Amino acid sequence: MAALTPSPDTESETPPAGALSRCEQERAVMRDRLADPTLIDRALEIRLGNDDSCETCLAVPLDGKRVAGEVTVQGWTQALLVLLALDGQPGFPDLRDGTSYGEAIDAPRTIRWGLGATLGDQKLRARMWGYHDAGVRAYQAEQNRADPRIPVTPMPEDSDDSPAVAGIYDMLIGGSDSYLADRKFVWSLAEADAEALSVAAVINRLHRPSVISHLTARGIGQFLDLGCGLMPFPSPPPDDAEPYTTLHDIVARHQSTARIVYADHNALAFGASRITVEEHPLQPQWVQGDIRHMHQFLTSGRVQYVLDWSRPIGVLLHDVLPWIGSDETVTEAMDVLREQLPPGSALSVTHATDFGGNPMSRFTAPFRAAGIDFKPRDADFIESLFGSWALETPGLVAPHRWRTTHPQAEFDPHEAGALAGLAFKPEQRP
């Protein structure tokens, strides 16, 4: 018999093959999503053929908040077996073939029971299936995993009338994609302060080529840029001394098959940047999400879809965490990130700090007055972001002192207004 092939709207996608059987995997997914997981104990496993090697499917009955259910199988023969198996069984009222008339006899067919869900409303459908809040979100993310336009976490409210970090940063490194509100904020600063911020931003951005060179030399073949911000259009030629050279262009110097994923909560950054990335040979991907919801972000269908979680991932968090004002939120997000990353993964962080004669905390008040959280942190806190992972040589230093190849390596350390570090997740011991 043909294998079970769920449609995009089926109640639960079939998880990847593993040690568990298909139905055991389906049971695990459904038990995790149902508000009443005891329904799984009453679920029926249906054989979709007569031989020992035939596929099976799992049908979960209705009760409580679960008022609708469905399974999708391949072809009319398997659909008939499901209808016959469920006919008259408790918990499967109004049993019917929900497939449109005129479909080919071997086309996927969906058998439904209970109330009819609005097919276009994923959230309503998952609610009718009795999923709890997290289960609804997991289902929605799974169904939208191929669509970069769908946010994978709750998103902060953005205002066209207020400055945004991505636009301010763009202006500081000499870009042309900022908005009037962003430019007004920079113009409101004292000239010396605006210049100090610009120098620090450029130093931070020019730190990336050294990091990528080190990661690729260590075998990292996929990169996740969290809080990527704006990218130029058109992209300038790759240049180690050009702060607007894109991550995918830097990676492409070292690898021709690397996987690049950009992430940001700023929808404007996505709209402007996707034009830059869509024609690139590496075919970079994009995720909209807020890393303050790190667990939901990393476990979303799209993030799981665009990265290979069986291989190490190089994560960049360059000048991102200072824009999250809560120490507790930052600590929790980083704990989750380190836990979720595969062994051998790398974490590269740059973070604003009060460094010598260039205390970045003097910018906290003007940023907050503009509605933007900005919190420089000390070296001990920044080092704690790596947990127990050992920092690569030279440890936690100013970004332009991490490698002598930095174009501004001769600048005084305090001009960076930041510290940088890189660490690898230890490989699992046998």
C-alpha positions as a printed Julia matrix, in Angstrom:
430×3 Matrix{Float64}:
   0.0    0.0    0.0
   1.07   3.59  -0.53
   2.57   5.4    2.46
   0.63   7.82   4.59
   1.13  11.32   3.13
  -0.32  14.14   5.24
  -1.57  17.2    3.42
  -0.31  20.67   4.5
  -3.47  21.12   6.6
  -3.43  17.75   8.31
  -3.78  17.63  12.09
  -0.15  16.79  12.78
   2.71  16.47  10.36
   4.57  13.17  10.39
   7.8   13.74  12.38
  11.15  12.69  10.9
  11.88   8.99  10.87
  13.68   7.72  13.94
  13.72   4.87  16.41
   9.99   5.21  17.04
   7.37   3.89  14.66
   5.23   6.34  12.71
   2.3    5.97  15.07
   4.51   6.26  18.13
   5.88   9.52  16.71
   2.35  10.75  16.0
   1.29   9.85  19.53
   4.22  11.85  20.95
   3.37  14.93  18.86
  -0.34  14.8   19.7
   0.24  14.12  23.41
   2.48  17.2   23.52
  -0.13  19.42  21.81
  -3.46  18.3   23.23
  -4.98  20.14  26.18
  -6.22  16.71  27.3
  -3.36  14.29  26.5
  -5.32  11.35  27.95
  -7.24  11.27  24.65
  -4.16   9.59  23.17
  -4.84   6.57  25.37
  -8.18   6.16  23.56
  -6.79   6.79  20.07
  -7.19   4.1   17.41
  -4.26   2.89  15.32
  -5.54   1.93  11.87
  -3.7   -0.36   9.47
  -3.78   0.94   5.91
  -3.33  -2.4    4.24
  -3.33  -6.15   4.8
   0.37  -7.05   4.93
   2.73  -6.74   7.9
   4.72  -3.87   6.34
   1.74  -1.62   5.62
   1.5    1.92   6.98
  -0.72   2.89   9.89
  -2.4    6.12  10.96
  -3.61   7.42  14.31
  -7.19   8.63  14.85
  -7.84  10.58  18.08
 -11.46  10.68  19.37
 -13.4   13.77  20.41
 -14.05  14.81  23.99
 -14.06  18.04  25.99
 -12.48  20.87  24.02
 -11.62  18.57  21.14
 -14.65  18.91  18.86
 -13.09  18.0   15.5
 -10.49  15.62  14.15
  -9.05  14.33  10.91
  -6.45  12.09   9.27
  -5.06  12.31   5.75
  -4.18   9.18   3.79
  -3.09   8.32   0.27
  -5.89   7.41  -2.12
  -9.42   6.11  -1.88
  -8.44   2.58  -0.81
  -6.74   3.83   2.36
  -9.58   6.31   2.96
 -12.1    3.45   2.82
 -10.1    1.46   5.37
 -10.17   4.44   7.75
 -13.92   4.98   7.27
 -14.66   1.3    7.94
 -12.39   1.21  11.02
 -13.97   4.29  12.63
 -17.59   3.69  11.69
 -19.63   3.3   14.87
 -16.68   3.82  17.2
 -17.32   6.17  20.18
 -15.72   9.59  19.8
 -15.94   9.74  15.99
 -19.31  11.37  15.16
 -20.29  12.68  11.72
 -17.6   10.59  10.03
 -17.0   11.72   6.42
 -14.59  11.95   3.51
 -13.72  15.64   3.33
 -11.97  15.44  -0.04
 -13.41  17.44  -2.92
 -15.27  15.55  -5.59
 -13.37  15.0   -8.81
 -10.03  14.21  -7.17
  -8.05  11.33  -8.66
  -8.63   7.99  -6.99
  -5.02   7.86  -5.75
  -4.88  11.51  -4.57
  -4.46  12.29  -0.84
  -7.81  12.13   0.98
  -8.77  13.6    4.37
 -11.22  11.76   6.63
 -12.88  14.08   9.15
 -15.19  13.72  12.16
 -16.96  16.18  14.43
 -17.49  19.85  13.6
 -16.3   21.28  10.32
 -13.31  23.64  10.74
 -12.77  26.72   8.63
 -10.0   25.47   6.36
  -8.39  28.89   5.96
  -8.07  29.56   9.69
  -5.2   27.55  11.15
  -5.69  28.83  14.69
  -9.4   27.97  14.74
  -8.68  24.56  13.28
  -6.09  23.77  15.96
  -8.46  25.01  18.69
 -11.21  22.72  17.42
  -8.73  19.86  17.57
  -8.32  20.55  21.29
  -4.77  21.91  21.24
  -3.53  24.07  24.12
  -1.97  27.5   23.45
   1.55  26.2   22.89
   0.18  23.41  20.69
  -1.69  25.93  18.56
   1.48  27.98  18.11
   3.52  24.88  17.24
   0.96  23.84  14.65
   0.84  27.32  13.1
   4.62  27.55  12.91
   4.8   24.08  11.36
   2.29  24.96   8.67
   4.03  28.25   7.87
   7.56  26.94   8.02
   8.33  27.7    4.37
   6.98  31.26   4.48
   9.46  33.9    5.74
   6.71  36.51   5.96
   5.06  34.75   8.91
   6.52  35.77  12.31
   7.44  32.79  14.46
   7.06  34.62  17.8
   4.99  37.47  19.2
   6.34  40.67  17.7
   6.96  44.08  19.31
   4.94  46.98  18.02
   6.83  49.07  15.48
   5.98  52.68  14.74
   6.85  54.53  11.56
   7.13  57.72  13.62
   9.71  56.39  16.08
  13.39  55.62  15.48
  14.4   51.99  15.16
  17.68  50.32  16.06
  18.14  48.9   12.55
  17.75  52.32  10.93
  19.98  54.11  13.47
  22.68  51.47  13.01
  22.37  51.79   9.23
  23.01  55.54   9.48
  25.94  55.1   11.9
  27.86  52.84   9.49
  27.19  55.08   6.51
  24.19  53.39   4.94
  21.35  55.06   3.07
  18.32  53.01   4.19
  17.44  54.81   7.42
  14.21  56.72   7.95
  13.73  60.34   8.97
  12.99  59.37  12.6
  16.3   57.46  12.72
  18.26  60.37  11.28
  16.59  62.86  13.63
  17.69  60.79  16.62
  21.34  60.76  15.5
  21.2   64.5   14.69
  19.9   65.16  18.21
  23.13  63.87  19.75
  26.18  66.0   20.39
  28.56  65.77  17.44
  31.26  64.05  19.48
  28.76  61.47  20.79
  27.38  60.75  17.33
  30.93  60.26  16.06
  31.76  57.92  18.96
  28.69  55.81  18.24
  29.57  55.68  14.54
  33.15  54.55  15.21
  31.93  51.87  17.63
  29.33  50.62  15.13
  31.86  50.37  12.3
  34.39  48.57  14.52
  31.68  46.11  15.54
  30.6   45.41  11.95
  34.18  44.93  10.69
  34.67  42.23  13.34
  32.56  39.76  11.32
  35.09  38.72   8.63
  37.57  37.49  11.24
  34.87  35.55  13.07
  33.58  33.92   9.87
  37.1   33.01   8.77
  37.71  31.33  12.12
  34.36  29.49  12.09
  34.71  28.16   8.55
  38.24  26.99   9.34
  36.72  25.02  12.21
  34.21  23.37   9.86
  31.09  25.45  10.56
  28.88  25.34   7.45
  25.7   27.1    8.57
  25.18  30.49  10.16
  22.34  32.11  12.08
  22.57  35.92  12.29
  20.28  37.01  15.14
  19.26  40.65  14.97
  20.76  41.07  11.52
  19.29  44.51  10.84
  19.25  46.15   7.41
  21.27  45.06   4.4
  22.21  47.29   1.49
  20.57  47.24  -1.92
  22.35  46.8   -4.17
  24.99  44.98  -2.15
  28.46  46.53  -2.45
  31.38  44.36  -3.61
  32.72  42.27  -0.73
  35.52  44.13   1.04
  37.08  43.45   4.44
  37.21  47.2    5.06
  33.57  47.84   4.06
  31.22  47.69   7.07
  28.21  47.08   4.86
  29.58  43.91   3.24
  26.91  41.28   3.85
  27.34  38.13   5.9
  26.5   35.9    2.93
  29.19  37.58   0.82
  31.74  37.08   3.58
  30.78  33.43   4.02
  30.83  32.86   0.24
  34.57  33.64   0.2
  35.15  30.51   2.26
  32.33  28.11   1.32
  30.12  27.64  -1.73
  27.44  25.5   -0.06
  27.03  27.16   3.35
  23.58  27.73   4.8
  22.82  31.33   5.88
  19.8   32.36   7.96
  19.0   35.96   8.88
  16.64  36.78  11.75
  15.16  40.04  12.98
  11.9   41.27  14.5
  11.86  44.37  12.28
   9.48  43.73   9.38
  10.97  46.69   7.5
  14.38  45.05   7.68
  12.92  41.93   6.09
  11.22  43.85   3.3
  14.33  45.8    2.38
  16.8   42.95   2.79
  15.12  40.07   1.0
  15.76  41.79  -2.35
  19.47  41.7   -1.54
  19.57  38.03  -0.6
  17.16  36.31  -2.96
  19.48  36.25  -6.0
  22.63  35.26  -4.11
  24.14  31.81  -4.96
  23.99  30.76  -1.29
  20.24  31.49  -1.24
  20.13  32.94   2.28
  16.91  32.4    4.23
  15.0   34.75   6.52
  13.07  34.37   9.76
  10.96  37.04  11.45
  10.99  36.61  15.19
  11.9   38.16  18.54
  14.73  36.43  20.42
  13.25  37.56  23.72
  11.02  34.52  23.07
  14.09  32.36  22.37
  12.55  28.94  23.03
   9.56  29.63  20.81
  11.88  31.1   18.17
  14.28  28.14  18.04
  11.58  25.46  18.16
   9.37  27.12  15.55
   8.69  25.17  12.39
  10.52  27.67  10.19
  13.76  27.79  12.21
  13.76  24.01  12.42
  13.12  23.91   8.67
  15.85  26.29   7.46
  18.67  24.88   9.62
  20.06  21.37   9.93
  20.0   20.72  13.66
  22.09  17.57  13.33
  25.13  19.73  12.42
  26.91  22.59  14.2
  25.55  26.11  13.75
  27.49  29.35  14.0
  25.33  31.95  15.78
  26.11  35.66  15.59
  24.76  38.0   18.26
  26.66  41.12  17.3
  25.48  44.28  19.06
  22.04  42.79  19.69
  21.74  42.02  23.4
  22.36  45.61  24.64
  19.0   46.5   23.06
  17.21  44.18  25.49
  16.9   46.05  28.77
  16.13  43.14  31.1
  19.13  41.18  32.43
  16.8   38.32  33.31
  15.41  38.13  29.76
  18.9   38.15  28.24
  20.17  35.48  30.62
  17.19  33.21  30.03
  17.39  33.63  26.25
  21.08  32.75  26.2
  20.57  29.75  28.47
  17.95  28.43  26.05
  20.15  29.13  23.01
  23.16  27.3   24.43
  20.98  24.36  25.46
  19.28  24.03  22.06
  22.34  24.37  19.82
  23.9   21.13  18.53
  27.32  20.1   19.88
  30.17  21.79  18.04
  28.12  24.95  17.48
  29.67  28.37  17.97
  28.42  31.52  19.67
  29.9   34.9   18.71
  28.81  37.86  20.84
  29.66  41.55  20.83
  28.13  43.7   23.55
  28.32  47.38  24.51
  30.17  48.17  27.72
  31.62  51.11  29.64
  35.13  50.84  28.31
  37.74  53.29  29.6
  37.13  56.83  28.41
  34.17  55.86  26.26
  31.3   54.93  28.64
  28.47  53.73  26.44
  26.0   54.05  29.32
  25.84  57.79  28.59
  23.6   56.86  25.65
  21.07  54.95  27.76
  18.99  58.04  28.62
  18.68  59.46  25.06
  17.81  56.03  23.65
  15.17  55.43  26.31
  13.74  58.89  25.67
  13.27  57.74  22.08
  11.5   54.56  23.25
  14.5   52.24  22.78
  16.01  50.07  25.51
  19.81  50.3   25.6
  21.84  48.72  28.39
  25.63  48.35  28.26
  26.85  45.6   30.61
  30.1   44.8   32.38
  32.65  42.17  31.41
  31.5   39.63  34.03
  27.93  39.7   32.75
  29.03  39.48  29.11
  31.29  36.51  29.86
  28.38  34.79  31.66
  26.46  34.78  28.37
  28.72  31.92  27.24
  27.87  29.78  30.27
  30.47  27.06  30.78
  31.72  27.22  27.19
  35.43  28.08  27.04
  36.21  31.32  25.2
  38.52  31.11  22.22
  41.82  32.99  22.41
  42.2   35.91  23.13
  39.12  35.73  25.34
  36.84  38.7   25.92
  38.4   41.76  24.27
  37.49  44.8   22.2
  36.22  43.57  18.79
  39.09  45.17  16.84
  41.63  43.54  19.15
  40.23  40.03  18.68
  42.38  39.53  15.56
  45.2   41.65  14.18
  43.56  41.48  10.73
  40.81  43.92  11.79
  41.06  47.04   9.59
  41.03  49.23  12.71
  43.26  47.08  14.9
  45.45  50.09  15.74
  42.58  52.06  17.29
  42.54  52.38  21.06
  40.52  49.59  22.73
  38.03  51.98  24.33
  36.92  53.31  20.93
  34.98  50.08  20.34
  32.77  50.74  23.35
  32.19  46.98  23.38
  33.62  43.56  24.17
  33.66  40.54  21.86
  33.99  36.83  22.49
  33.61  33.5   20.7
  33.05  30.05  22.18
  32.19  26.56  20.92
  29.74  24.15  22.49
  31.65  21.09  23.69
  31.16  17.92  21.7
  29.19  15.2   23.45
  31.28  12.51  25.03
  30.61   8.93  23.93
